[in-house]
PDB file of C-alpha atoms (C1' of nucleotides) in Angstrom:
ATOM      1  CA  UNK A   1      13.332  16.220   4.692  1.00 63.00           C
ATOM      2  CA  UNK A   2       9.700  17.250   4.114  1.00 68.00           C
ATOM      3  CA  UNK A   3       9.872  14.193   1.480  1.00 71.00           C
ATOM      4  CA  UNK A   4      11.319  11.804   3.497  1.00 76.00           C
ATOM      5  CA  UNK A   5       8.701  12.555   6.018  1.00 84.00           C
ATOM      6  CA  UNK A   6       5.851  11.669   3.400  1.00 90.00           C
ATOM      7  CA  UNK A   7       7.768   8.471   2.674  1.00 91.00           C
ATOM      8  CA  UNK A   8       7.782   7.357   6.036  1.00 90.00           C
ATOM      9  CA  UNK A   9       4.234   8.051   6.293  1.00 93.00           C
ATOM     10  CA  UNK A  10       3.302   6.322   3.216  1.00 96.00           C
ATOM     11  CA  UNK A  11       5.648   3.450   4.247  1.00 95.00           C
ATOM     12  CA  UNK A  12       3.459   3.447   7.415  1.00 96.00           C
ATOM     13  CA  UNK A  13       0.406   3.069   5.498  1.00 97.00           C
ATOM     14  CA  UNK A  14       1.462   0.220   2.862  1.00 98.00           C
ATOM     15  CA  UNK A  15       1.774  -1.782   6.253  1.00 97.00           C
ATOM     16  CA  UNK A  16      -1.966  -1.055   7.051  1.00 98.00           C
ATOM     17  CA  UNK A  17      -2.802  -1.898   3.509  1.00 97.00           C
ATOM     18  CA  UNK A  18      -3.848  -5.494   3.723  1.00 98.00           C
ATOM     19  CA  UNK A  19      -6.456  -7.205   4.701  1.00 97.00           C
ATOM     20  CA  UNK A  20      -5.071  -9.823   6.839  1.00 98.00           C
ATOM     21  CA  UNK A  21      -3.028  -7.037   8.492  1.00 98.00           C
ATOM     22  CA  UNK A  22      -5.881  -4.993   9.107  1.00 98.00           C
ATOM     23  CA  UNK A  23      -8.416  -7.695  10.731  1.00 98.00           C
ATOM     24  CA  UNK A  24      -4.977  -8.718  12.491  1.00 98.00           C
ATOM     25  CA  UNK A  25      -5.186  -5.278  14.409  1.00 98.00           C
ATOM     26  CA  UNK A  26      -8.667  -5.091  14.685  1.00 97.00           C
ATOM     27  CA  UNK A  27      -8.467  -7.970  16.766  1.00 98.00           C
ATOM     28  CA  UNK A  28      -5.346  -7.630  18.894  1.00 98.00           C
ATOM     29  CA  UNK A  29      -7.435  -4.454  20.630  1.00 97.00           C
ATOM     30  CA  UNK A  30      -9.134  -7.638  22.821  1.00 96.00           C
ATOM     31  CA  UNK A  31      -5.149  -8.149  23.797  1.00 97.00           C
ATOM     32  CA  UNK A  32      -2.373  -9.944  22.707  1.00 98.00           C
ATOM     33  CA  UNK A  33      -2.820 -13.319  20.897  1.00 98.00           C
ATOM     34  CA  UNK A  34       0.021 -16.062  19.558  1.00 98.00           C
ATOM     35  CA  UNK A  35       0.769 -16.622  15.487  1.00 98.00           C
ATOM     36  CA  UNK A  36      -1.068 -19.802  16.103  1.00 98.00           C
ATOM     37  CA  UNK A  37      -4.494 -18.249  17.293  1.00 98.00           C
ATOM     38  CA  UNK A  38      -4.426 -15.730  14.603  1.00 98.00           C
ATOM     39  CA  UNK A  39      -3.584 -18.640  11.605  1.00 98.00           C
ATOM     40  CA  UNK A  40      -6.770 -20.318  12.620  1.00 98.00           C
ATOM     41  CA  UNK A  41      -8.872 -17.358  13.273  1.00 97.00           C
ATOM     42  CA  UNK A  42      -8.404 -15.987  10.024  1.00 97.00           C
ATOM     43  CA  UNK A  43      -8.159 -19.491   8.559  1.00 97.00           C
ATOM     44  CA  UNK A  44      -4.383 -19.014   6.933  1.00 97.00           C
ATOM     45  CA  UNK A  45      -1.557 -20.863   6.871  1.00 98.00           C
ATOM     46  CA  UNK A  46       0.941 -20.462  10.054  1.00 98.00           C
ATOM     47  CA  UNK A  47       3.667 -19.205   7.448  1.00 98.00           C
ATOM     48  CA  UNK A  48       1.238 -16.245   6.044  1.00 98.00           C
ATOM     49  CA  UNK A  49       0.436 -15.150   9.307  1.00 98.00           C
ATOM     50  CA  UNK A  50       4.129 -14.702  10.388  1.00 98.00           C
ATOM     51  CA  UNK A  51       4.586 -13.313   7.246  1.00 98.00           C
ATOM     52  CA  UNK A  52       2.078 -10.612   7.491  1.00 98.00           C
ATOM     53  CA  UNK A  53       3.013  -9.861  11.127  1.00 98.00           C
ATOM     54  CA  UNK A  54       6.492  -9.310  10.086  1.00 98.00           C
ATOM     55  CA  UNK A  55       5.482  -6.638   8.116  1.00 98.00           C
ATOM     56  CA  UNK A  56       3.647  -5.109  11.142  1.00 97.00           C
ATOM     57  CA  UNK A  57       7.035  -5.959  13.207  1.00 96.00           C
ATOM     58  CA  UNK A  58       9.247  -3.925  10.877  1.00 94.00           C
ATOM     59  CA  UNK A  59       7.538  -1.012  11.159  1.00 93.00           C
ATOM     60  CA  UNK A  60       7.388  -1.675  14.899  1.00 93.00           C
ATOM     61  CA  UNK A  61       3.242  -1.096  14.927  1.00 95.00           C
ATOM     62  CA  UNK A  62       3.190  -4.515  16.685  1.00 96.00           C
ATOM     63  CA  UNK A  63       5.343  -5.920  19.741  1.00 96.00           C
ATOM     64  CA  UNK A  64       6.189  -9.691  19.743  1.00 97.00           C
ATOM     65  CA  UNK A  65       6.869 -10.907  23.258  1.00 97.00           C
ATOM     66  CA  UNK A  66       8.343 -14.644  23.391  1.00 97.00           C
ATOM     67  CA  UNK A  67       6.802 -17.016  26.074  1.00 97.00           C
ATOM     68  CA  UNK A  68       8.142 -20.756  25.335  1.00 96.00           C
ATOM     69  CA  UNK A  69       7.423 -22.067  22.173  1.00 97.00           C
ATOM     70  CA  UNK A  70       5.161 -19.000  21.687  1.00 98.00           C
ATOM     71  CA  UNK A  71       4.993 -16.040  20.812  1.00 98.00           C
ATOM     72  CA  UNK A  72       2.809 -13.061  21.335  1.00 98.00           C
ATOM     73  CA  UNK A  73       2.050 -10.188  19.671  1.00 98.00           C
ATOM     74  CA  UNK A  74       0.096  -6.899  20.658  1.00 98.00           C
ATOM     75  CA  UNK A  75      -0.221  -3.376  19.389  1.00 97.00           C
ATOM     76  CA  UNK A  76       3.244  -1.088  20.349  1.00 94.00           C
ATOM     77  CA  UNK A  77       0.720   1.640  20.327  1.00 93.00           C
ATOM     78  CA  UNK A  78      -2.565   1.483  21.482  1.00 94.00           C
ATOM     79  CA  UNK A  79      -2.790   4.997  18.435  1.00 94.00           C
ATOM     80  CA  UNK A  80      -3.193   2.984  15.973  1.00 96.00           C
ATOM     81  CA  UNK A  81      -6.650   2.117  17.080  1.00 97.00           C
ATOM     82  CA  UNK A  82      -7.361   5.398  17.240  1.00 97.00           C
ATOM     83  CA  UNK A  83      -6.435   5.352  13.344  1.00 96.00           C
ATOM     84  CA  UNK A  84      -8.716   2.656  12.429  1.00 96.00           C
ATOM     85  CA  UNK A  85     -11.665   4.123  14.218  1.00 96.00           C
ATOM     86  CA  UNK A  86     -10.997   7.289  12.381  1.00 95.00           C
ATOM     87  CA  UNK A  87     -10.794   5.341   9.140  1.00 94.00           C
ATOM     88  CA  UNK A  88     -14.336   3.541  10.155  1.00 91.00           C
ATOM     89  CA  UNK A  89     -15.240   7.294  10.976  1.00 91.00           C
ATOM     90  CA  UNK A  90     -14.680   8.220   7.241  1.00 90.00           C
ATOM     91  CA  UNK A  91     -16.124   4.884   5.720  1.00 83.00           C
ATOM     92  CA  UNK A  92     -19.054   5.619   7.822  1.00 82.00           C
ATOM     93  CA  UNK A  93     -19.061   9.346   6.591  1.00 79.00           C
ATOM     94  CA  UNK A  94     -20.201   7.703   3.031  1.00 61.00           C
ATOM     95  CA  UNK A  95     -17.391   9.401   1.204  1.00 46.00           C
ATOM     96  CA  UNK A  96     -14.750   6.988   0.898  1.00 47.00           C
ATOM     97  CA  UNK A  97     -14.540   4.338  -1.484  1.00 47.00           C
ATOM     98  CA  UNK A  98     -18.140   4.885  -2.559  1.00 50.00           C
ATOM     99  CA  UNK A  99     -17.217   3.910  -6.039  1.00 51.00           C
ATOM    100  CA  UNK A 100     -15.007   1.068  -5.404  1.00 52.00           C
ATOM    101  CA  UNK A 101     -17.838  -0.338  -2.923  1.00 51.00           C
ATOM    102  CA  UNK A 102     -20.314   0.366  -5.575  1.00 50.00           C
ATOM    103  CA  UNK A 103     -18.250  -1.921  -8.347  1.00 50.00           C
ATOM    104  CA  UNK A 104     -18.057  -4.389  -5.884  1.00 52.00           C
ATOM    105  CA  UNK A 105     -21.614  -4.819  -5.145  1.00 50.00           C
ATOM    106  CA  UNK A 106     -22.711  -4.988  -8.825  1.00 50.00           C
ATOM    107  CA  UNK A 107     -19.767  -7.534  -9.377  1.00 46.00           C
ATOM    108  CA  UNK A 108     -18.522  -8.387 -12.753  1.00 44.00           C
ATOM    109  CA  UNK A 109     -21.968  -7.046 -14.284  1.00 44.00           C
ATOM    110  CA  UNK A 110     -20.580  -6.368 -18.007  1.00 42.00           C
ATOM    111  CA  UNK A 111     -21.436  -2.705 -17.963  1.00 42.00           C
ATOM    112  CA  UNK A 112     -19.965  -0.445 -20.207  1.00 39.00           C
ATOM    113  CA  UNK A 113     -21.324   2.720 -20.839  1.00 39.00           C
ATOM    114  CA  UNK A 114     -19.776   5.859 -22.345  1.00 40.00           C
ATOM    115  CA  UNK A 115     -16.880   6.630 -20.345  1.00 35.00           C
ATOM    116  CA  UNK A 116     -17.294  10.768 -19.464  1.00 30.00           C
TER     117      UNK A 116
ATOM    118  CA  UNK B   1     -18.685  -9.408   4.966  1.00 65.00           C
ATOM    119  CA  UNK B   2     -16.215  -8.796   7.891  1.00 69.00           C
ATOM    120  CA  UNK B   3     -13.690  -9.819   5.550  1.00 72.00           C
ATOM    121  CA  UNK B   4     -14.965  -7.235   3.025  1.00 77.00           C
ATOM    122  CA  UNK B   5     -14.737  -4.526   5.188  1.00 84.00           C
ATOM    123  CA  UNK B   6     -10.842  -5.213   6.316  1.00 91.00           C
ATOM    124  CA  UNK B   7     -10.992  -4.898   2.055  1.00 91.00           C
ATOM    125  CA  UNK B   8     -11.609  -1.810   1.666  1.00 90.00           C
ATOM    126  CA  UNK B   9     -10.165  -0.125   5.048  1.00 93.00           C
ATOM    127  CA  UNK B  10      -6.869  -2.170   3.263  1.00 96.00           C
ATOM    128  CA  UNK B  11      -7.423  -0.475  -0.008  1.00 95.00           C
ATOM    129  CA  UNK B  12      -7.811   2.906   1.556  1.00 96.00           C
ATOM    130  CA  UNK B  13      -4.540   2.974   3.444  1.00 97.00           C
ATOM    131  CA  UNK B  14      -3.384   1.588   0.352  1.00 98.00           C
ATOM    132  CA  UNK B  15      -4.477   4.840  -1.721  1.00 97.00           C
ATOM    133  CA  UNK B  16      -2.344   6.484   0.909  1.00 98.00           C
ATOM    134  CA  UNK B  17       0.818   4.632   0.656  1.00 97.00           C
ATOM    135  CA  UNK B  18       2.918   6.948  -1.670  1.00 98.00           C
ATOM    136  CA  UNK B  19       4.579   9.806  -0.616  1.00 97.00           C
ATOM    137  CA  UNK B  20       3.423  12.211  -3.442  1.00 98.00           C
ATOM    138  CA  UNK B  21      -0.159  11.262  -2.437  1.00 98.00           C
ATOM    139  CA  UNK B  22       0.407  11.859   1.056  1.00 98.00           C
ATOM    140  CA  UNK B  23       2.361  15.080   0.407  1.00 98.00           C
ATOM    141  CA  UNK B  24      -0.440  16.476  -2.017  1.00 98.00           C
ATOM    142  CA  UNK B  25      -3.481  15.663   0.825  1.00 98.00           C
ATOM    143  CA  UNK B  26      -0.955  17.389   3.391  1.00 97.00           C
ATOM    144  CA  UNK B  27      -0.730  20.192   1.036  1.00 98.00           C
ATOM    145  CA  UNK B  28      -4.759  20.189  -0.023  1.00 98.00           C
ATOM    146  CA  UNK B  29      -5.059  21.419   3.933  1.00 97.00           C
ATOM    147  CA  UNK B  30      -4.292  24.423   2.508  1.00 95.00           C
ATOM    148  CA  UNK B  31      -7.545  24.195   0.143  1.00 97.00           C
ATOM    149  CA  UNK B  32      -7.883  22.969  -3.534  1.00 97.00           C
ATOM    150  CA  UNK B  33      -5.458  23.180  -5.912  1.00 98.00           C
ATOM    151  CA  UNK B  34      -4.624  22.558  -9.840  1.00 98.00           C
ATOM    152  CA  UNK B  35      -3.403  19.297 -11.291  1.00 98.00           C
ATOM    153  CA  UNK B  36      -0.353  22.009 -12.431  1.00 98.00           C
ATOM    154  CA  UNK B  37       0.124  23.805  -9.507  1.00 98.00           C
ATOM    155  CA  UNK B  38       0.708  19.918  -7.780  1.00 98.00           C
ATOM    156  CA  UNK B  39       2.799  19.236 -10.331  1.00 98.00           C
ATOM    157  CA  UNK B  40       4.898  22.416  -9.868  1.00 97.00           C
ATOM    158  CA  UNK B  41       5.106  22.390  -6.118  1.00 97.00           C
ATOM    159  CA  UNK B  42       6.527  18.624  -6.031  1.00 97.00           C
ATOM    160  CA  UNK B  43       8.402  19.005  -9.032  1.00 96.00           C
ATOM    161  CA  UNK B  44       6.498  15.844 -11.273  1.00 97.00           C
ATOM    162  CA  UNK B  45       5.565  15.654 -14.532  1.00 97.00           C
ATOM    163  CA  UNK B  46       1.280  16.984 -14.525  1.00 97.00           C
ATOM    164  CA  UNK B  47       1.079  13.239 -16.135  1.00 98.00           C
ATOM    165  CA  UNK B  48       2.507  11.705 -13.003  1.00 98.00           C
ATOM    166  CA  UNK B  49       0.639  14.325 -10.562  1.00 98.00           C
ATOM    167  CA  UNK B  50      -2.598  13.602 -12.327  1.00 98.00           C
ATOM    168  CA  UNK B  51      -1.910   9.876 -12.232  1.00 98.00           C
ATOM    169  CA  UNK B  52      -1.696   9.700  -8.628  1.00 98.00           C
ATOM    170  CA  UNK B  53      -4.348  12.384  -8.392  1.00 98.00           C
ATOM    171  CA  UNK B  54      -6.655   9.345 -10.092  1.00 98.00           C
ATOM    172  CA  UNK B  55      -6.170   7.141  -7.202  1.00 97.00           C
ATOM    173  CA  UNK B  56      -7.371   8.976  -4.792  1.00 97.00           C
ATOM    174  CA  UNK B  57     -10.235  10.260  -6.495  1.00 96.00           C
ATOM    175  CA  UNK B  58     -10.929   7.030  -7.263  1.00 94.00           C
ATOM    176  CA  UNK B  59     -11.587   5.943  -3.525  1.00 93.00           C
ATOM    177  CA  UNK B  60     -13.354   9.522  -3.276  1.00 93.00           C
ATOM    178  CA  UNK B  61     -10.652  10.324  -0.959  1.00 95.00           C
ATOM    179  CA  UNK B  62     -10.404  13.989  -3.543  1.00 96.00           C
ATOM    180  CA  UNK B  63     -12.792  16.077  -5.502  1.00 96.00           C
ATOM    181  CA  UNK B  64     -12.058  17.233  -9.054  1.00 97.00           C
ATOM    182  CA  UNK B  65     -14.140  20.459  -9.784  1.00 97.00           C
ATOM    183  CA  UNK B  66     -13.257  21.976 -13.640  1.00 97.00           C
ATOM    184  CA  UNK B  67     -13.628  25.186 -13.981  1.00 97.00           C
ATOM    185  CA  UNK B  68     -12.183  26.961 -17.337  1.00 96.00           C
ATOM    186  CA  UNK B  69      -9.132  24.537 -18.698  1.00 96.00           C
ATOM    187  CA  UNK B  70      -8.300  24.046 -14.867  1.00 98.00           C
ATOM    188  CA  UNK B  71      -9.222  20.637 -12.825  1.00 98.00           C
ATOM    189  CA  UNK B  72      -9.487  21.993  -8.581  1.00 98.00           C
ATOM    190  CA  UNK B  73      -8.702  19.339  -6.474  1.00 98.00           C
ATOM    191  CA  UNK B  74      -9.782  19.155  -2.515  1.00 98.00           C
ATOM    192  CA  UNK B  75     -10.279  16.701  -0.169  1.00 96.00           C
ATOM    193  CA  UNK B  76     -13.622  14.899   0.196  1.00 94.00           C
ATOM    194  CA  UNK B  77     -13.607  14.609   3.520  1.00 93.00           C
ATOM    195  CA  UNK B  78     -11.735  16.506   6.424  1.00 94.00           C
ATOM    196  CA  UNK B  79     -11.666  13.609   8.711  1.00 94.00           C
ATOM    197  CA  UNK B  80      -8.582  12.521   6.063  1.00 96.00           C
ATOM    198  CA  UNK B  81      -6.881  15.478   7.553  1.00 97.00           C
ATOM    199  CA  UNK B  82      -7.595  13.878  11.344  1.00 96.00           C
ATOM    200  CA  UNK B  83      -6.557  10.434   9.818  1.00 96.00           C
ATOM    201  CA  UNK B  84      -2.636  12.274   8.849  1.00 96.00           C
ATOM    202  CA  UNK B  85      -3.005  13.959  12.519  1.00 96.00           C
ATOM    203  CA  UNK B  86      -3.299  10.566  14.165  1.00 95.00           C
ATOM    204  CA  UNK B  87      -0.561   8.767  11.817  1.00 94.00           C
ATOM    205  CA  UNK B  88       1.795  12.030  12.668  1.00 91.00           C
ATOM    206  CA  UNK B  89       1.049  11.751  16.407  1.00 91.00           C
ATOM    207  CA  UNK B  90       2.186   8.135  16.135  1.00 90.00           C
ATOM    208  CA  UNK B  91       5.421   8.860  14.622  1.00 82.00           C
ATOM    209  CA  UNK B  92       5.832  11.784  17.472  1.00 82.00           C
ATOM    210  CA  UNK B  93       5.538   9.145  19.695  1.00 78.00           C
ATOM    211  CA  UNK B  94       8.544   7.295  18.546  1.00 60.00           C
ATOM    212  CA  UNK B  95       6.626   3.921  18.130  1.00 46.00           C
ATOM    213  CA  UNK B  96       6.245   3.400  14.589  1.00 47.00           C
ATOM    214  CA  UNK B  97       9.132   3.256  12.125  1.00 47.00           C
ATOM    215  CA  UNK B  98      11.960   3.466  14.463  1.00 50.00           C
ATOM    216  CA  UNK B  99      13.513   0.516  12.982  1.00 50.00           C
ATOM    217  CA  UNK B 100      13.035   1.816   9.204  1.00 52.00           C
ATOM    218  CA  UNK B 101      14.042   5.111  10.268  1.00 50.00           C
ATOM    219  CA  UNK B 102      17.703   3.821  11.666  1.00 50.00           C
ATOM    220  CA  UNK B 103      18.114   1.937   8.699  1.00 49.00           C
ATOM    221  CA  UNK B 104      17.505   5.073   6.071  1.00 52.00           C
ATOM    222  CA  UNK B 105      19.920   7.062   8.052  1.00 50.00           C
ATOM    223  CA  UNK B 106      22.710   4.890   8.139  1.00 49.00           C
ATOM    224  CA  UNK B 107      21.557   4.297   4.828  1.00 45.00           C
ATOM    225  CA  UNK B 108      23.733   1.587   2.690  1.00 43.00           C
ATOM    226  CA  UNK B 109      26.068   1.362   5.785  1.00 43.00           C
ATOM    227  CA  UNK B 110      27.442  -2.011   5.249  1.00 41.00           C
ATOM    228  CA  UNK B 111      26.440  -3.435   8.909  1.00 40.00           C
ATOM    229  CA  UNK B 112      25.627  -6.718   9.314  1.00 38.00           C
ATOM    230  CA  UNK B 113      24.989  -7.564  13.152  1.00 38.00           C
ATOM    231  CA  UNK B 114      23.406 -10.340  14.646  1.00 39.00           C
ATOM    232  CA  UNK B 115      19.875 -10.548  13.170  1.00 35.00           C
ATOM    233  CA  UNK B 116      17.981 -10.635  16.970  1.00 30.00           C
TER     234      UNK B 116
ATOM    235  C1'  DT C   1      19.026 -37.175  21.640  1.00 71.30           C
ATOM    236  C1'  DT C   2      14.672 -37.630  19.213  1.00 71.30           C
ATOM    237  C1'  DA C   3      10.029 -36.312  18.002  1.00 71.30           C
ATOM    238  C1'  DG C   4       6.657 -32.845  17.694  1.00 71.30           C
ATOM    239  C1'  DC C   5       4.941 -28.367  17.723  1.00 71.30           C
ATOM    240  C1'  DA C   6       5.325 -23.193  16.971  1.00 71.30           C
ATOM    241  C1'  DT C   7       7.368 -19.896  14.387  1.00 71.30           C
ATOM    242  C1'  DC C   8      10.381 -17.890  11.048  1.00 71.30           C
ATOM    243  C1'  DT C   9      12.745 -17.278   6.620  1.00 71.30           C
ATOM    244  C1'  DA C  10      13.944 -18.275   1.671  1.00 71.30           C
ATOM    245  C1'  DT C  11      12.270 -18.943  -2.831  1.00 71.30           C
ATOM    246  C1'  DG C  12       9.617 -18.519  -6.927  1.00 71.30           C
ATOM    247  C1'  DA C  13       5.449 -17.575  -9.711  1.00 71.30           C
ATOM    248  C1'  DA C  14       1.601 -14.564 -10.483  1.00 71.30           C
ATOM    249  C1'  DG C  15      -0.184 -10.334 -10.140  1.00 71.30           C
ATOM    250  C1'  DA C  16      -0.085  -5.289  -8.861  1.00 71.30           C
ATOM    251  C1'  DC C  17       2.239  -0.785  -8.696  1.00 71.30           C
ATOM    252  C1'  DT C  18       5.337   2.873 -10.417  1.00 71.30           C
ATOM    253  C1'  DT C  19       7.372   5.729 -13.830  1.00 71.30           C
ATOM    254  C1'  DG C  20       8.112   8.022 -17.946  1.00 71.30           C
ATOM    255  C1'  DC C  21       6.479   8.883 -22.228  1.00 71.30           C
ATOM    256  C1'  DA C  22       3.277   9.240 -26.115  1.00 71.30           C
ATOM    257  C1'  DG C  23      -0.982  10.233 -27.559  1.00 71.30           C
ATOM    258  C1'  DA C  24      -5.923  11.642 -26.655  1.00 71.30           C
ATOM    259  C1'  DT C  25      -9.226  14.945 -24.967  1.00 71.30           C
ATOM    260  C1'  DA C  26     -10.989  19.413 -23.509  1.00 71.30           C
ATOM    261  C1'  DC C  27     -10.977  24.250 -23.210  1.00 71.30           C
ATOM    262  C1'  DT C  28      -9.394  29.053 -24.704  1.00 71.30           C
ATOM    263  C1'  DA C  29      -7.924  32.424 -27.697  1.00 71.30           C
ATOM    264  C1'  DT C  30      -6.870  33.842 -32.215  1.00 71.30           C
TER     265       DT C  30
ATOM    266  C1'  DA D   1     -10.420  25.969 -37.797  1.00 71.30           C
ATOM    267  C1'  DT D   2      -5.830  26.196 -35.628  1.00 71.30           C
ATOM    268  C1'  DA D   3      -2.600  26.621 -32.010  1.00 71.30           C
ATOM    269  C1'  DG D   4      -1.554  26.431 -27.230  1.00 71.30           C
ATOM    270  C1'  DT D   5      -2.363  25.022 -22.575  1.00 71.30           C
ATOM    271  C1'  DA D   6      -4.260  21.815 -19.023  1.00 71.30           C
ATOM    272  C1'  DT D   7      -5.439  17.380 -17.985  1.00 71.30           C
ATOM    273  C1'  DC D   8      -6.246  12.585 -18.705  1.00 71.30           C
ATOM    274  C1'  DT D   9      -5.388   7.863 -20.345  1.00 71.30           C
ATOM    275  C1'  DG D  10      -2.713   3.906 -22.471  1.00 71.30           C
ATOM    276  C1'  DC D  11       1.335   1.412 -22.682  1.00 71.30           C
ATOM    277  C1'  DA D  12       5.716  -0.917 -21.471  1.00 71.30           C
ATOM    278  C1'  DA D  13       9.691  -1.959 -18.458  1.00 71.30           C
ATOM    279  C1'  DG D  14      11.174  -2.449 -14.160  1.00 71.30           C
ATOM    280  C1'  DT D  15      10.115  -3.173  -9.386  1.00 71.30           C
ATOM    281  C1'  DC D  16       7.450  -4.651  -5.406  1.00 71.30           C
ATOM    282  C1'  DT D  17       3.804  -7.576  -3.151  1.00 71.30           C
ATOM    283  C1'  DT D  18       1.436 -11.677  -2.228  1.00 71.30           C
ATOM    284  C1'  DC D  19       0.840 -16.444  -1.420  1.00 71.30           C
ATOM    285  C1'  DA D  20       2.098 -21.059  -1.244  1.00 71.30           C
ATOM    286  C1'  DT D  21       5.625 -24.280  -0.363  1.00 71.30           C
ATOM    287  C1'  DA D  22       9.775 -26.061   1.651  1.00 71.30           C
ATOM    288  C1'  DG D  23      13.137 -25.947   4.751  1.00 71.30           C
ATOM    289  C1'  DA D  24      15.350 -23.865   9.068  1.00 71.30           C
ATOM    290  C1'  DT D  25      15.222 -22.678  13.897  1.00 71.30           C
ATOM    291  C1'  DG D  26      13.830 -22.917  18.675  1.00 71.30           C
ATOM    292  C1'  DC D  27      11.378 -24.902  22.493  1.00 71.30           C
ATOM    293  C1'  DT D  28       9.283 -28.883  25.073  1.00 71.30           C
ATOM    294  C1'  DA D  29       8.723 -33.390  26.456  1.00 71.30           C
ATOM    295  C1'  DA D  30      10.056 -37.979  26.603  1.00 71.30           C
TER     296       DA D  30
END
DNA sequence: TTAGCATCTATGAAGACTTGCAGATACTAT
DNA sequence: ATAGTATCTGCAAGTCTTCATAGATGCTAA
């Protein structure tokens, strides 16, 4: 029980763990917008975005509301921003990802030093 | 460089997409623990506890602090605690996961409705 | 009905993640 | 130095994810 609750969690958070998926939330706190008007904000194919949001859909973290040929999506609960600005709150807080940000930056630069 | 940023928010939620990572931060509440004493309370090999252990000190989401033989591991930052609040308040709201929490329960039941 | 647009789903290839296990490293005690 | 314990890393097989492409579905307008 106490294990399925951590796999539910961590099922939750696999869905926030994309890129696409995360500006897609990011930018459905302004309100709802259509497949269409997220392909070409986020310059991807129609297919990935519906692919990506169906992700979101299955875990019901976003709402799809059919209006003719369209269809729009928005946040089931507005919580979730409350996640992300926590998550800013801890990138902000300097102590998350430090390293990995770090390796970015200095991209591909062949270091390699002793490894302890 | 907006783009970059969705990065790494996406890679952190995807340090926390496993349930023995989420289950050890829920348990590091507690305050630090041993690589063994992880491994003994979730019932994994200290190779597998120390494996996962390695991502999330990786995205400095833990601490390792040696002392003796013994590797204490806490969290970096107490705003991760705030971060599992918010995801637990979202399940309490019955929002998020409904649909993959049916399907687990009538797990393997052979139903095959009408897909909408 | 036909054409066109919006969206969804199926498929496959490439890459990433998980898991268990074996071996490496580090510390402690003898 | 040797043995024992704690932890870490490397590797391989199996599984999952991503991304592009192609085709299917549904709606609208003529």
């Amino acid at each position: 029980m106490r294990q399925k609750l951590s796999s539910f969690k961590a099922e939750f958070f696999k869905a926030l763990s994309h890129p696409l998926r995360i500006s897609i939330l990011d930018e459905l706190r302004e309100g709802e917008l259509t497949v269409n008007e997220i392909s070409q904000k986020f310059a991807v194919e129609p297919a990935n975005a519906s692919q990506q949001l169906a992700v979101l859909r299955n875990k019901n973290i976003v709402t799809a509301r059919k209006e003719g040929s369209n269809v729009y999506y928005s946040v089931t609960d507005k919580t979730v921003f409350k996640l992300l600005d926590v998550a800013r709150d801890i990138f902000n807080n300097h102590l998350i990802g430090v390293r990995s940000i770090l390796e970015e930056i200095h991209l591909e630069q062949p270091q390699k030093k002793a490894r302890r």
